[in-house]
PDB file of C-alpha atoms in Angstrom:
ATOM      1  CA  MET A   1     -11.936 -30.108 -10.816  1.00  0.00           C
ATOM      2  CA  ASN A   2     -12.946 -26.457 -11.009  1.00  0.00           C
ATOM      3  CA  LYS A   3     -16.091 -25.409  -9.214  1.00  0.00           C
ATOM      4  CA  HIS A   4     -18.304 -22.693 -10.614  1.00  0.00           C
ATOM      5  CA  TYR A   5     -19.445 -20.108  -8.103  1.00  0.00           C
ATOM      6  CA  GLU A   6     -22.270 -17.669  -8.731  1.00  0.00           C
ATOM      7  CA  PRO A   7     -21.312 -13.991  -8.973  1.00  0.00           C
ATOM      8  CA  GLU A   8     -23.495 -13.153  -5.971  1.00  0.00           C
ATOM      9  CA  PHE A   9     -21.646 -15.730  -3.861  1.00  0.00           C
ATOM     10  CA  LYS A  10     -18.291 -14.289  -4.917  1.00  0.00           C
ATOM     11  CA  LYS A  11     -19.488 -10.775  -4.120  1.00  0.00           C
ATOM     12  CA  LYS A  12     -20.654 -11.928  -0.686  1.00  0.00           C
ATOM     13  CA  ILE A  13     -17.243 -13.442   0.092  1.00  0.00           C
ATOM     14  CA  VAL A  14     -15.428 -10.317  -1.116  1.00  0.00           C
ATOM     15  CA  HIS A  15     -17.808  -8.199   0.962  1.00  0.00           C
ATOM     16  CA  LEU A  16     -17.152 -10.266   4.090  1.00  0.00           C
ATOM     17  CA  HIS A  17     -13.421  -9.902   3.569  1.00  0.00           C
ATOM     18  CA  LEU A  18     -13.257  -6.213   2.707  1.00  0.00           C
ATOM     19  CA  GLU A  19     -16.088  -4.777   4.779  1.00  0.00           C
ATOM     20  CA  GLU A  20     -16.325  -7.129   7.709  1.00  0.00           C
ATOM     21  CA  GLY A  21     -12.572  -7.640   7.932  1.00  0.00           C
ATOM     22  CA  ARG A  22     -12.845 -11.429   7.867  1.00  0.00           C
ATOM     23  CA  THR A  23      -9.672 -13.284   6.976  1.00  0.00           C
ATOM     24  CA  VAL A  24      -9.250 -15.173   3.725  1.00  0.00           C
ATOM     25  CA  GLN A  25      -8.271 -18.265   5.699  1.00  0.00           C
ATOM     26  CA  GLY A  26     -11.376 -18.067   7.897  1.00  0.00           C
ATOM     27  CA  LEU A  27     -13.694 -17.568   4.932  1.00  0.00           C
ATOM     28  CA  ALA A  28     -12.049 -20.425   3.039  1.00  0.00           C
ATOM     29  CA  ALA A  29     -12.648 -22.776   5.949  1.00  0.00           C
ATOM     30  CA  GLU A  30     -16.207 -21.604   6.598  1.00  0.00           C
ATOM     31  CA  TYR A  31     -17.407 -21.690   2.976  1.00  0.00           C
ATOM     32  CA  SER A  32     -15.231 -24.568   1.695  1.00  0.00           C
ATOM     33  CA  VAL A  33     -13.575 -22.388  -0.936  1.00  0.00           C
ATOM     34  CA  SER A  34      -9.864 -22.302  -1.638  1.00  0.00           C
ATOM     35  CA  LYS A  35      -7.861 -19.365  -0.332  1.00  0.00           C
ATOM     36  CA  ALA A  36      -6.530 -18.836  -3.859  1.00  0.00           C
ATOM     37  CA  SER A  37     -10.062 -18.459  -5.232  1.00  0.00           C
ATOM     38  CA  ILE A  38     -10.973 -15.869  -2.615  1.00  0.00           C
ATOM     39  CA  SER A  39      -7.748 -13.970  -3.228  1.00  0.00           C
ATOM     40  CA  ASN A  40      -8.461 -13.991  -6.965  1.00  0.00           C
ATOM     41  CA  TRP A  41     -11.999 -12.685  -6.425  1.00  0.00           C
ATOM     42  CA  VAL A  42     -10.727  -9.860  -4.235  1.00  0.00           C
ATOM     43  CA  HIS A  43      -8.040  -9.038  -6.803  1.00  0.00           C
ATOM     44  CA  GLN A  44     -10.609  -9.041  -9.623  1.00  0.00           C
ATOM     45  CA  PHE A  45     -12.915  -6.784  -7.620  1.00  0.00           C
ATOM     46  CA  ARG A  46     -10.110  -4.321  -6.978  1.00  0.00           C
ATOM     47  CA  LYS A  47      -9.258  -4.306 -10.700  1.00  0.00           C
ATOM     48  CA  GLU A  48     -12.918  -3.732 -11.525  1.00  0.00           C
ATOM     49  CA  CYS A  49     -12.919  -0.751  -9.167  1.00  0.00           C
ATOM     50  CA  GLN A  50     -10.392   0.966 -11.421  1.00  0.00           C
ATOM     51  CA  ILE A  51     -12.780   0.653 -14.375  1.00  0.00           C
ATOM     52  CA  SER A  52     -16.296   0.836 -12.935  1.00  0.00           C
ATOM     53  CA  LYS A  53     -17.480   3.824 -10.923  1.00  0.00           C
ATOM     54  CA  GLU A  54     -20.150   1.658  -9.299  1.00  0.00           C
ATOM     55  CA  ALA A  55     -17.616  -0.932  -8.171  1.00  0.00           C
ATOM     56  CA  LYS A  56     -15.328   1.852  -6.931  1.00  0.00           C
ATOM     57  CA  ALA A  57     -18.199   3.291  -4.882  1.00  0.00           C
ATOM     58  CA  ASP A  58     -18.910  -0.161  -3.410  1.00  0.00           C
ATOM     59  CA  TYR A  59     -15.241  -0.638  -2.542  1.00  0.00           C
ATOM     60  CA  ASP A  60     -14.983   2.795  -0.922  1.00  0.00           C
ATOM     61  CA  SER A  61     -18.131   2.086   1.063  1.00  0.00           C
ATOM     62  CA  MET A  62     -16.741  -1.246   2.253  1.00  0.00           C
ATOM     63  CA  LYS A  63     -13.477   0.346   3.347  1.00  0.00           C
ATOM     64  CA  GLU A  64     -15.301   3.122   5.181  1.00  0.00           C
ATOM     65  CA  ASN A  65     -17.624   0.647   6.931  1.00  0.00           C
ATOM     66  CA  LEU A  66     -14.688  -1.465   8.076  1.00  0.00           C
ATOM     67  CA  LYS A  67     -12.902   1.609   9.395  1.00  0.00           C
ATOM     68  CA  LEU A  68     -16.021   2.750  11.254  1.00  0.00           C
ATOM     69  CA  LYS A  69     -16.644  -0.699  12.744  1.00  0.00           C
ATOM     70  CA  LYS A  70     -13.089  -0.806  14.089  1.00  0.00           C
ATOM     71  CA  GLN A  71     -13.471   2.699  15.458  1.00  0.00           C
ATOM     72  CA  LEU A  72     -16.796   1.795  17.101  1.00  0.00           C
ATOM     73  CA  ALA A  73     -15.302  -1.299  18.723  1.00  0.00           C
ATOM     74  CA  GLU A  74     -12.447   0.780  20.151  1.00  0.00           C
ATOM     75  CA  LEU A  75     -14.830   3.416  21.485  1.00  0.00           C
ATOM     76  CA  GLN A  76     -17.016   0.741  23.078  1.00  0.00           C
ATOM     77  CA  LYS A  77     -13.956  -0.662  24.864  1.00  0.00           C
ATOM     78  CA  GLU A  78     -13.049   2.803  26.113  1.00  0.00           C
ATOM     79  CA  ASN A  79     -16.624   3.425  27.233  1.00  0.00           C
ATOM     80  CA  ASP A  80     -16.741   0.132  29.142  1.00  0.00           C
ATOM     81  CA  PHE A  81     -13.444   0.994  30.834  1.00  0.00           C
ATOM     82  CA  LEU A  82     -14.712   4.429  31.858  1.00  0.00           C
ATOM     83  CA  LYS A  83     -17.897   2.899  33.300  1.00  0.00           C
ATOM     84  CA  LYS A  84     -15.790   0.564  35.439  1.00  0.00           C
ATOM     85  CA  VAL A  85     -13.589   3.420  36.597  1.00  0.00           C
ATOM     86  CA  ALA A  86     -16.640   5.544  37.453  1.00  0.00           C
ATOM     87  CA  ALA A  87     -18.151   2.665  39.436  1.00  0.00           C
ATOM     88  CA  PHE A  88     -14.852   2.171  41.290  1.00  0.00           C
ATOM     89  CA  PHE A  89     -14.639   5.827  42.281  1.00  0.00           C
ATOM     90  CA  ALA A  90     -18.313   5.902  43.206  1.00  0.00           C
ATOM     91  CA  LYS A  91     -17.635   3.120  45.736  1.00  0.00           C
ATOM     92  CA  GLU A  92     -14.620   4.992  47.096  1.00  0.00           C
ATOM     93  CA  ILE A  93     -16.696   8.147  47.721  1.00  0.00           C
ATOM     94  CA  ASP A  94     -19.369   6.261  49.690  1.00  0.00           C
TER      95      ASP A  94
END
C-alpha cells in the first residue's frame, strides 16, 4: 500500500537530510518512512535543482549551512581544548 505524503513533509525530510546532515536510515526510523522513499525525494529534489533556480538556491543554501555547521562544531571542539590547555598551564604557573 502506497502512502501519500504532503509536499511540505517531503521537503522537511529532504531538508533534514541535506542541511542538517541526518542519515536516511535515521530519518526513516524516526518518521516511519521507507529509506527508498526518502532517497527518491532527495533524488527528485536534486533533479528539480537542475531546472528551477529557486530549488537550486535552496539546495546551495542547504549545502552551505551543513558545511558551516560542521565547521562550527570543529571550531567549538578546538576552542574547548584550548580552554582546557589554558587552565592547565594557569595551574602550573601558580
